[in-house]
Amino acid sequence: QLPTGLYKKVLVILHDSVLPYMNEPTLMMDFLTVAYGIGGAISLLALNGLFILIHQHNLEYPDFYKKLYSLLDPSIYHVKYRARFFHLTDLFLSSSHLPAYLVAAFIKRLSWLALTAPPEALLMIIPFICNLFRRHPACRVLVHRPGGPADMSEDPYVMEEEEPSQSRALESSLWEIQSLQNHYHPDVAKAAAVLNQSLSEMEDDISGLLELSAYELFDKEVKKKAVDVPLEFEQVRGLFGKKNDICAEHFSLD
Amino acid sequence: SNPFEVKVNRQKFDILGRKTKNDVGLPGVSRSKAIKKRNQTLLKEYKEREKTNVFKDKRFGEYNTKITPEEKMIRRFALERQQNYGKKNIYNLNEDEELTHYGQSLAEIEKLNDIADSDSDTEEGGALSAELTAAHFGGGGGLLRKKVSSEQQDEEPEKPKSRKELIEEMIAKSKQEKQERQTRRESALELTEKLDKDWKEIQTLIARKTPKSERKDKEIEKPKPDEYDMIVRELGFEMKAKPSERLKTEEELAKEERARLQKLEADRLRRMRGIDEQANKKRPSHMSADDLADGFILDKDDRRLLSYKDGKINIENEEEEGEEEEEEEGEEEDNDNKEESQEESASEDEEDDAADSHSDLESDLESEEEAARDKEKKNKAAENESQNVEKLDPKSEAAESELPYTFAVPESYETFKTLLAERTIEQQLIILERVQKCNHPSLAVGNKAKLEKLFGFLLEYIGQLATLDLPELRTIDKLVLPLYNLCQMFPEAASDSIKFILRDAAHDLEEVIEVKGRATFPGLDTLIYLKIISLLFPTSDFWHPVVTPAFMYMSQLLTKCRITTLQDVVKGLFICCLFLEYVSLSRRFVPELINFLLGVLHISLPKKQAQGYTVVHPFTPVGKNLELLFVCDKDDLKSWEKQNVPLSIVTRLKETSKTEINHIRLSCLALCFDLIKKSAGLYESLPSFHEIMHPVRILLTQCVPVNEYPEKMQEWYHSAVKELENKVKHYTPLICEKKKPVPLKQYTPKLVKVLEFGRKQAGSKKEQERKQLIQRHKRELKGAIREIRKDNQFLARMQLSEIMERDSARKRKVKELLGSLATQEGEWKAMKRKKWKS
């Protein structure tokens, strides 16, 4: 019923400027539920207020995790409210009483989506997934399946399935993270390689990684002191003069 | 010594073979020694405790026992003389005047007359003539006198002479004799001198090989030397040519080159995997194969200058160097030559030395050698080629002759710009090359820093050329060569300046995002810089100080920048190309690349809801900037031909017609298809290849209106789809690497074999050393404490004795005073009593 811009603004401040001062916060229930159902960024923002209601005011929300699961789409790694969303998701998934299939579905989906994520999000999501593995050891089959079939022609996981229980995530493996071991960013590749080994007991602290921005990453790299600088040994012949120069195939210097 | 003074340390058990140092002690002796020592040191210090002035004994060698007393005396005397030398005595008024006698210095006569006479007078010196003795010692024995008188008597009839006359005569005689002697000596001296002179003249005649006519007389004496002999001698004296390294055959050279490349490639692979980064840290920095570790890369080819200097000009060189002769050769060039000649192999040097006799043969040989070397060094060869090309062009040659030969390195960017302004590309290259040569780091100390700055200027210049309205990309294309060479010389400085540029660019981007909330693509210069990075540095490294930030920056460009115009699309696609090029060897996964290509495909479709795939930032599934690449004009579709997109449209795209724009759009689309095909080829080995390509595949197969495309475009499309489709799906369940089992903790006691009782059983060597040190420290500490205690005792004793002495002196004086008073009193009383009595 509200314009999108206003909707977002309201939802951003709702959880700490409105809800604590209301006599009966449960009155906001309907508003938040509707907002949560809209989808996209508004759903992400409504999540925060909803969490307070569930946590402190005994709100019973049917199929909460299913809804959360369906919120995961490729844009979550690119939106502005990424840090807030993953902070909450971390909270929701911290319960050790969640069924393994649900957590596995989340893990699988998150890593599936990570294939389109920028490096700053990847640096956050990989420790996030590692933490999930630590909390739910039953999910470790995703990275360690000793007795499984030697060769599969298809990933058993069903991406399009809305229902986490039907997604067959537990039968799958985290090939996405394995692919990310070839990521161009050295830190991402290193982080992804952690899953090759058995995990340590301690959880990683991801609170510092949530707010990571691309510029910070860049700055960190630029400020690194190099001992020596390896050089290209192939003699240049011009701007597009390299062997198999892709630019030269499609661009001209005119 | 006295048995009562000896203290015997009794041993409880006698052990055979044990040597003890301290079985007997001499407490008395050691105590007196210690006291004596303290008297000399501590007591002295104590007595002088409140005195600041010090007595210094400056007598030479007073305490030096090594010098014998005699020597000491001599040295002291010499020192004294030295000190007095040059000092004038103010009371000696006529010190400067020299006393003379017959115009000769008296002092000199004193010193020298003995010596002067010694050689001539020795034969007569000893024997005095009878007359002389008679004259001098006139009143001698009577016998002599008689004889003289008899003589006188003989002469008397003629003329009796008085004594005075006689003496005069004698004097005259002896004078005459002396004069004669002198003249004889002088003439002898003259003769020897003349002889010497003559000999010298003759010698020069002999030494010089004069033509036959001049020295006929001599040839008569000497037989003409045999020609054969002469040659043999000549050969013997001539420098022997050492065997130089065999010239390598083509095959060997190729083999060497291959081995070198293989090594470099292996090196690159190692860095790409980034595994043993730490292990190889110690390795010296990666060098170009031609690097001689002295930074001497570029100026190799001016070896020709040397050959020219030595008087044998290669035909090839004559053109260039001939001109150079007309110009004055700069000092720097001379230096260069010297530098060069030092670097030349010894064999060549010798060849140069011997070159005079058979120069033509030599020069042939050398040019061959040079050719061989050129082949060896690929780097140099390329440069030579470029130079040769220039030389062939008569115009550029003329231009070359106009340019000065020495350049100072410009201090600021402005001077650099003026240096290159209004020059053709070739001239600019030559200028840059000469600047580098004239200021090679091995020539002067500050040159390295200067040339490092030059790299920055050149980079800036390239950026400026790229930002021009009509970007001079051809110039940049050429300028990359000197840039590469400079980078090879100074990798650190080059990486720093490129990093600086990158940081600036990223900073600008970040600022724009913060202010406007969205970013735009940077100008052409940044794109060119990114391209240059891939030329200068290996992009396949796991981590590289320059390339990794460049990756980050490009990723930001692809994810943050809005696509609003066709130019943005072209820029984005160019960055995609760069990305692919960067990872072409390492096959690293770049999610942004796939996202962007998907987005580009999306905006080429007619406006409708995306189905089965989602586009991510910066592209939106709905919005205003859709259909940027969508072409619906049938004619334009038909007339399209695949062409390379000119980079200059990035800066200006105004006066082009609609058809042309449509053609560019189609070219971009074709480019996009090709990039998809290439990335599919790159990533096919990734385990989740199909997931990565899933959205692209869906878009290509379900949404793209293939049939509307021209035939050429359909070819591109089909090749891309084929590359995506024909990959087998292949999944193997993941298995963690096995962890090494951690051994359980054991609680069994540690058993140590005891080899020798009584001796400490130490563990490691380090531990042993530590224990030893602790023990020694303890011992020293104890000794020091004991010494200090004894010192204190000694001092206390001294103080006590001082006090006692003082007290006793006072007592004595008091007693004396009292005594004297008592005697006074006594005397006074006695006087009184006397008075009383009297």
PDB file of N, CA, C and O in Angstrom, chain A residues 78-129:
ATOM      1  N   HIS A  78      24.505  -9.047  -4.223  1.00  0.00           N
ATOM      2  CA  HIS A  78      24.798  -7.759  -4.839  1.00  0.00           C
ATOM      3  C   HIS A  78      24.056  -6.617  -4.185  1.00  0.00           C
ATOM      4  O   HIS A  78      24.388  -5.468  -4.422  1.00  0.00           O
ATOM      5  N   VAL A  79      23.021  -6.917  -3.379  1.00  0.00           N
ATOM      6  CA  VAL A  79      22.199  -5.821  -2.868  1.00  0.00           C
ATOM      7  C   VAL A  79      22.915  -5.080  -1.750  1.00  0.00           C
ATOM      8  O   VAL A  79      23.879  -5.559  -1.160  1.00  0.00           O
ATOM      9  N   LYS A  80      22.360  -3.909  -1.464  1.00  0.00           N
ATOM     10  CA  LYS A  80      22.959  -3.042  -0.465  1.00  0.00           C
ATOM     11  C   LYS A  80      22.856  -3.630   0.937  1.00  0.00           C
ATOM     12  O   LYS A  80      23.703  -3.425   1.781  1.00  0.00           O
ATOM     13  N   TYR A  81      21.733  -4.361   1.188  1.00  0.00           N
ATOM     14  CA  TYR A  81      21.460  -4.811   2.552  1.00  0.00           C
ATOM     15  C   TYR A  81      22.045  -6.195   2.824  1.00  0.00           C
ATOM     16  O   TYR A  81      21.559  -6.941   3.647  1.00  0.00           O
ATOM     17  N   ARG A  82      23.087  -6.520   2.081  1.00  0.00           N
ATOM     18  CA  ARG A  82      23.676  -7.835   2.199  1.00  0.00           C
ATOM     19  C   ARG A  82      24.115  -8.140   3.632  1.00  0.00           C
ATOM     20  O   ARG A  82      23.806  -9.201   4.179  1.00  0.00           O
ATOM     21  N   ALA A  83      24.785  -7.172   4.244  1.00  0.00           N
ATOM     22  CA  ALA A  83      25.339  -7.412   5.573  1.00  0.00           C
ATOM     23  C   ALA A  83      24.222  -7.717   6.565  1.00  0.00           C
ATOM     24  O   ALA A  83      24.301  -8.689   7.328  1.00  0.00           O
ATOM     25  N   ARG A  84      23.153  -6.922   6.508  1.00  0.00           N
ATOM     26  CA  ARG A  84      22.039  -7.107   7.437  1.00  0.00           C
ATOM     27  C   ARG A  84      21.380  -8.481   7.215  1.00  0.00           C
ATOM     28  O   ARG A  84      21.097  -9.208   8.165  1.00  0.00           O
ATOM     29  N   PHE A  85      21.190  -8.803   5.947  1.00  0.00           N
ATOM     30  CA  PHE A  85      20.531 -10.067   5.645  1.00  0.00           C
ATOM     31  C   PHE A  85      21.349 -11.255   6.153  1.00  0.00           C
ATOM     32  O   PHE A  85      20.815 -12.175   6.783  1.00  0.00           O
ATOM     33  N   PHE A  86      22.641 -11.231   5.910  1.00  0.00           N
ATOM     34  CA  PHE A  86      23.430 -12.402   6.308  1.00  0.00           C
ATOM     35  C   PHE A  86      23.634 -12.452   7.817  1.00  0.00           C
ATOM     36  O   PHE A  86      23.763 -13.538   8.384  1.00  0.00           O
ATOM     37  N   HIS A  87      23.612 -11.310   8.423  1.00  0.00           N
ATOM     38  CA  HIS A  87      23.672 -11.300   9.881  1.00  0.00           C
ATOM     39  C   HIS A  87      22.464 -12.041  10.449  1.00  0.00           C
ATOM     40  O   HIS A  87      22.586 -12.894  11.331  1.00  0.00           O
ATOM     41  N   LEU A  88      21.263 -11.723   9.907  1.00  0.00           N
ATOM     42  CA  LEU A  88      20.048 -12.376  10.388  1.00  0.00           C
ATOM     43  C   LEU A  88      20.022 -13.853  10.014  1.00  0.00           C
ATOM     44  O   LEU A  88      19.653 -14.713  10.824  1.00  0.00           O
ATOM     45  N   THR A  89      20.414 -14.145   8.790  1.00  0.00           N
ATOM     46  CA  THR A  89      20.412 -15.547   8.368  1.00  0.00           C
ATOM     47  C   THR A  89      21.321 -16.375   9.276  1.00  0.00           C
ATOM     48  O   THR A  89      20.987 -17.506   9.642  1.00  0.00           O
ATOM     49  N   ASP A  90      22.437 -15.754   9.637  1.00  0.00           N
ATOM     50  CA  ASP A  90      23.341 -16.438  10.545  1.00  0.00           C
ATOM     51  C   ASP A  90      22.634 -16.734  11.868  1.00  0.00           C
ATOM     52  O   ASP A  90      22.747 -17.840  12.420  1.00  0.00           O
ATOM     53  N   LEU A  91      21.871 -15.758  12.338  1.00  0.00           N
ATOM     54  CA  LEU A  91      21.134 -15.960  13.591  1.00  0.00           C
ATOM     55  C   LEU A  91      20.119 -17.083  13.440  1.00  0.00           C
ATOM     56  O   LEU A  91      20.004 -17.974  14.296  1.00  0.00           O
ATOM     57  N   PHE A  92      19.351 -17.059  12.345  1.00  0.00           N
ATOM     58  CA  PHE A  92      18.291 -18.053  12.159  1.00  0.00           C
ATOM     59  C   PHE A  92      18.861 -19.453  12.059  1.00  0.00           C
ATOM     60  O   PHE A  92      18.255 -20.408  12.509  1.00  0.00           O
ATOM     61  N   LEU A  93      20.023 -19.552  11.431  1.00  0.00           N
ATOM     62  CA  LEU A  93      20.574 -20.886  11.199  1.00  0.00           C
ATOM     63  C   LEU A  93      21.505 -21.320  12.320  1.00  0.00           C
ATOM     64  O   LEU A  93      22.160 -22.344  12.221  1.00  0.00           O
ATOM     65  N   SER A  94      21.575 -20.526  13.410  1.00  0.00           N
ATOM     66  CA  SER A  94      22.502 -20.898  14.474  1.00  0.00           C
ATOM     67  C   SER A  94      21.925 -21.974  15.386  1.00  0.00           C
ATOM     68  O   SER A  94      22.657 -22.586  16.154  1.00  0.00           O
ATOM     69  N   SER A  95      20.593 -22.168  15.330  1.00  0.00           N
ATOM     70  CA  SER A  95      19.985 -23.194  16.179  1.00  0.00           C
ATOM     71  C   SER A  95      20.495 -24.565  15.769  1.00  0.00           C
ATOM     72  O   SER A  95      20.518 -24.913  14.587  1.00  0.00           O
ATOM     73  N   SER A  96      20.891 -25.350  16.762  1.00  0.00           N
ATOM     74  CA  SER A  96      21.383 -26.691  16.447  1.00  0.00           C
ATOM     75  C   SER A  96      20.239 -27.694  16.311  1.00  0.00           C
ATOM     76  O   SER A  96      20.466 -28.862  16.048  1.00  0.00           O
ATOM     77  N   HIS A  97      18.998 -27.218  16.502  1.00  0.00           N
ATOM     78  CA  HIS A  97      17.860 -28.138  16.407  1.00  0.00           C
ATOM     79  C   HIS A  97      17.257 -28.177  15.019  1.00  0.00           C
ATOM     80  O   HIS A  97      16.272 -28.871  14.788  1.00  0.00           O
ATOM     81  N   LEU A  98      17.823 -27.443  14.102  1.00  0.00           N
ATOM     82  CA  LEU A  98      17.294 -27.464  12.742  1.00  0.00           C
ATOM     83  C   LEU A  98      17.601 -28.808  12.093  1.00  0.00           C
ATOM     84  O   LEU A  98      18.654 -29.398  12.343  1.00  0.00           O
ATOM     85  N   PRO A  99      16.686 -29.273  11.271  1.00  0.00           N
ATOM     86  CA  PRO A  99      16.954 -30.548  10.589  1.00  0.00           C
ATOM     87  C   PRO A  99      18.111 -30.419   9.585  1.00  0.00           C
ATOM     88  O   PRO A  99      18.321 -29.346   9.008  1.00  0.00           O
ATOM     89  N   ALA A 100      18.826 -31.502   9.413  1.00  0.00           N
ATOM     90  CA  ALA A 100      20.016 -31.467   8.558  1.00  0.00           C
ATOM     91  C   ALA A 100      19.646 -31.139   7.118  1.00  0.00           C
ATOM     92  O   ALA A 100      20.364 -30.414   6.434  1.00  0.00           O
ATOM     93  N   TYR A 101      18.476 -31.667   6.644  1.00  0.00           N
ATOM     94  CA  TYR A 101      18.117 -31.439   5.238  1.00  0.00           C
ATOM     95  C   TYR A 101      17.944 -29.954   4.957  1.00  0.00           C
ATOM     96  O   TYR A 101      18.299 -29.464   3.884  1.00  0.00           O
ATOM     97  N   LEU A 102      17.386 -29.242   5.992  1.00  0.00           N
ATOM     98  CA  LEU A 102      17.133 -27.817   5.803  1.00  0.00           C
ATOM     99  C   LEU A 102      18.448 -27.048   5.681  1.00  0.00           C
ATOM    100  O   LEU A 102      18.662 -26.256   4.747  1.00  0.00           O
ATOM    101  N   VAL A 103      19.350 -27.336   6.612  1.00  0.00           N
ATOM    102  CA  VAL A 103      20.638 -26.631   6.592  1.00  0.00           C
ATOM    103  C   VAL A 103      21.398 -26.966   5.315  1.00  0.00           C
ATOM    104  O   VAL A 103      21.992 -26.092   4.673  1.00  0.00           O
ATOM    105  N   ALA A 104      21.336 -28.234   4.930  1.00  0.00           N
ATOM    106  CA  ALA A 104      22.038 -28.650   3.715  1.00  0.00           C
ATOM    107  C   ALA A 104      21.479 -27.912   2.505  1.00  0.00           C
ATOM    108  O   ALA A 104      22.223 -27.491   1.621  1.00  0.00           O
ATOM    109  N   ALA A 105      20.157 -27.754   2.495  1.00  0.00           N
ATOM    110  CA  ALA A 105      19.545 -27.040   1.372  1.00  0.00           C
ATOM    111  C   ALA A 105      20.022 -25.595   1.330  1.00  0.00           C
ATOM    112  O   ALA A 105      20.349 -25.065   0.257  1.00  0.00           O
ATOM    113  N   PHE A 106      20.082 -24.986   2.516  1.00  0.00           N
ATOM    114  CA  PHE A 106      20.584 -23.608   2.564  1.00  0.00           C
ATOM    115  C   PHE A 106      22.028 -23.531   2.066  1.00  0.00           C
ATOM    116  O   PHE A 106      22.382 -22.652   1.269  1.00  0.00           O
ATOM    117  N   ILE A 107      22.835 -24.465   2.579  1.00  0.00           N
ATOM    118  CA  ILE A 107      24.254 -24.457   2.185  1.00  0.00           C
ATOM    119  C   ILE A 107      24.386 -24.589   0.670  1.00  0.00           C
ATOM    120  O   ILE A 107      25.105 -23.827   0.001  1.00  0.00           O
ATOM    121  N   LYS A 108      23.653 -25.542   0.158  1.00  0.00           N
ATOM    122  CA  LYS A 108      23.772 -25.825  -1.274  1.00  0.00           C
ATOM    123  C   LYS A 108      23.320 -24.618  -2.098  1.00  0.00           C
ATOM    124  O   LYS A 108      23.962 -24.227  -3.080  1.00  0.00           O
ATOM    125  N   ARG A 109      22.243 -24.019  -1.638  1.00  0.00           N
ATOM    126  CA  ARG A 109      21.711 -22.899  -2.407  1.00  0.00           C
ATOM    127  C   ARG A 109      22.656 -21.697  -2.345  1.00  0.00           C
ATOM    128  O   ARG A 109      22.913 -21.043  -3.367  1.00  0.00           O
ATOM    129  N   LEU A 110      23.136 -21.454  -1.149  1.00  0.00           N
ATOM    130  CA  LEU A 110      24.056 -20.319  -1.000  1.00  0.00           C
ATOM    131  C   LEU A 110      25.290 -20.501  -1.864  1.00  0.00           C
ATOM    132  O   LEU A 110      25.766 -19.561  -2.523  1.00  0.00           O
ATOM    133  N   SER A 111      25.821 -21.704  -1.885  1.00  0.00           N
ATOM    134  CA  SER A 111      27.043 -21.904  -2.669  1.00  0.00           C
ATOM    135  C   SER A 111      26.726 -21.898  -4.162  1.00  0.00           C
ATOM    136  O   SER A 111      27.543 -21.472  -4.973  1.00  0.00           O
ATOM    137  N   TRP A 112      25.534 -22.348  -4.497  1.00  0.00           N
ATOM    138  CA  TRP A 112      25.108 -22.294  -5.906  1.00  0.00           C
ATOM    139  C   TRP A 112      25.091 -20.853  -6.375  1.00  0.00           C
ATOM    140  O   TRP A 112      25.574 -20.499  -7.436  1.00  0.00           O
ATOM    141  N   LEU A 113      24.511 -20.023  -5.508  1.00  0.00           N
ATOM    142  CA  LEU A 113      24.414 -18.603  -5.870  1.00  0.00           C
ATOM    143  C   LEU A 113      25.771 -17.915  -5.817  1.00  0.00           C
ATOM    144  O   LEU A 113      25.978 -16.899  -6.483  1.00  0.00           O
ATOM    145  N   ALA A 114      26.665 -18.477  -5.020  1.00  0.00           N
ATOM    146  CA  ALA A 114      27.987 -17.859  -4.888  1.00  0.00           C
ATOM    147  C   ALA A 114      28.740 -17.866  -6.211  1.00  0.00           C
ATOM    148  O   ALA A 114      29.719 -17.138  -6.371  1.00  0.00           O
ATOM    149  N   LEU A 115      28.276 -18.671  -7.150  1.00  0.00           N
ATOM    150  CA  LEU A 115      28.960 -18.727  -8.448  1.00  0.00           C
ATOM    151  C   LEU A 115      28.838 -17.421  -9.211  1.00  0.00           C
ATOM    152  O   LEU A 115      29.553 -17.209 -10.184  1.00  0.00           O
ATOM    153  N   THR A 116      27.925 -16.555  -8.779  1.00  0.00           N
ATOM    154  CA  THR A 116      27.813 -15.270  -9.472  1.00  0.00           C
ATOM    155  C   THR A 116      28.226 -14.111  -8.572  1.00  0.00           C
ATOM    156  O   THR A 116      28.033 -12.959  -8.933  1.00  0.00           O
ATOM    157  N   ALA A 117      28.762 -14.430  -7.399  1.00  0.00           N
ATOM    158  CA  ALA A 117      28.992 -13.378  -6.406  1.00  0.00           C
ATOM    159  C   ALA A 117      30.319 -12.669  -6.633  1.00  0.00           C
ATOM    160  O   ALA A 117      31.267 -13.258  -7.149  1.00  0.00           O
ATOM    161  N   PRO A 118      30.389 -11.417  -6.241  1.00  0.00           N
ATOM    162  CA  PRO A 118      31.664 -10.699  -6.291  1.00  0.00           C
ATOM    163  C   PRO A 118      32.579 -11.162  -5.155  1.00  0.00           C
ATOM    164  O   PRO A 118      32.102 -11.750  -4.183  1.00  0.00           O
ATOM    165  N   PRO A 119      33.875 -10.893  -5.255  1.00  0.00           N
ATOM    166  CA  PRO A 119      34.831 -11.446  -4.276  1.00  0.00           C
ATOM    167  C   PRO A 119      34.548 -11.053  -2.836  1.00  0.00           C
ATOM    168  O   PRO A 119      34.735 -11.870  -1.930  1.00  0.00           O
ATOM    169  N   GLU A 120      34.074  -9.803  -2.616  1.00  0.00           N
ATOM    170  CA  GLU A 120      33.866  -9.403  -1.224  1.00  0.00           C
ATOM    171  C   GLU A 120      32.766 -10.248  -0.582  1.00  0.00           C
ATOM    172  O   GLU A 120      32.840 -10.581   0.606  1.00  0.00           O
ATOM    173  N   ALA A 121      31.739 -10.614  -1.382  1.00  0.00           N
ATOM    174  CA  ALA A 121      30.685 -11.471  -0.842  1.00  0.00           C
ATOM    175  C   ALA A 121      31.197 -12.890  -0.646  1.00  0.00           C
ATOM    176  O   ALA A 121      30.846 -13.571   0.324  1.00  0.00           O
ATOM    177  N   LEU A 122      32.054 -13.323  -1.562  1.00  0.00           N
ATOM    178  CA  LEU A 122      32.595 -14.684  -1.448  1.00  0.00           C
ATOM    179  C   LEU A 122      33.434 -14.832  -0.197  1.00  0.00           C
ATOM    180  O   LEU A 122      33.367 -15.850   0.496  1.00  0.00           O
ATOM    181  N   LEU A 123      34.194 -13.796   0.110  1.00  0.00           N
ATOM    182  CA  LEU A 123      35.037 -13.866   1.300  1.00  0.00           C
ATOM    183  C   LEU A 123      34.188 -13.969   2.557  1.00  0.00           C
ATOM    184  O   LEU A 123      34.647 -14.462   3.583  1.00  0.00           O
ATOM    185  N   MET A 124      32.957 -13.499   2.475  1.00  0.00           N
ATOM    186  CA  MET A 124      32.060 -13.593   3.619  1.00  0.00           C
ATOM    187  C   MET A 124      31.345 -14.934   3.631  1.00  0.00           C
ATOM    188  O   MET A 124      31.214 -15.569   4.684  1.00  0.00           O
ATOM    189  N   ILE A 125      30.891 -15.375   2.453  1.00  0.00           N
ATOM    190  CA  ILE A 125      29.987 -16.528   2.443  1.00  0.00           C
ATOM    191  C   ILE A 125      30.728 -17.848   2.698  1.00  0.00           C
ATOM    192  O   ILE A 125      30.152 -18.787   3.239  1.00  0.00           O
ATOM    193  N   ILE A 126      31.978 -17.912   2.337  1.00  0.00           N
ATOM    194  CA  ILE A 126      32.677 -19.183   2.528  1.00  0.00           C
ATOM    195  C   ILE A 126      32.887 -19.487   4.014  1.00  0.00           C
ATOM    196  O   ILE A 126      32.575 -20.595   4.461  1.00  0.00           O
ATOM    197  N   PRO A 127      33.358 -18.531   4.824  1.00  0.00           N
ATOM    198  CA  PRO A 127      33.396 -18.803   6.267  1.00  0.00           C
ATOM    199  C   PRO A 127      31.999 -19.036   6.851  1.00  0.00           C
ATOM    200  O   PRO A 127      31.837 -19.847   7.766  1.00  0.00           O
ATOM    201  N   PHE A 128      31.015 -18.373   6.292  1.00  0.00           N
ATOM    202  CA  PHE A 128      29.626 -18.578   6.722  1.00  0.00           C
ATOM    203  C   PHE A 128      29.240 -20.051   6.551  1.00  0.00           C
ATOM    204  O   PHE A 128      28.709 -20.690   7.460  1.00  0.00           O
ATOM    205  N   ILE A 129      29.517 -20.580   5.392  1.00  0.00           N
ATOM    206  CA  ILE A 129      29.190 -21.983   5.113  1.00  0.00           C
ATOM    207  C   ILE A 129      30.000 -22.908   6.018  1.00  0.00           C
ATOM    208  O   ILE A 129      29.484 -23.910   6.545  1.00  0.00           O
TER     209      ILE A 129
END
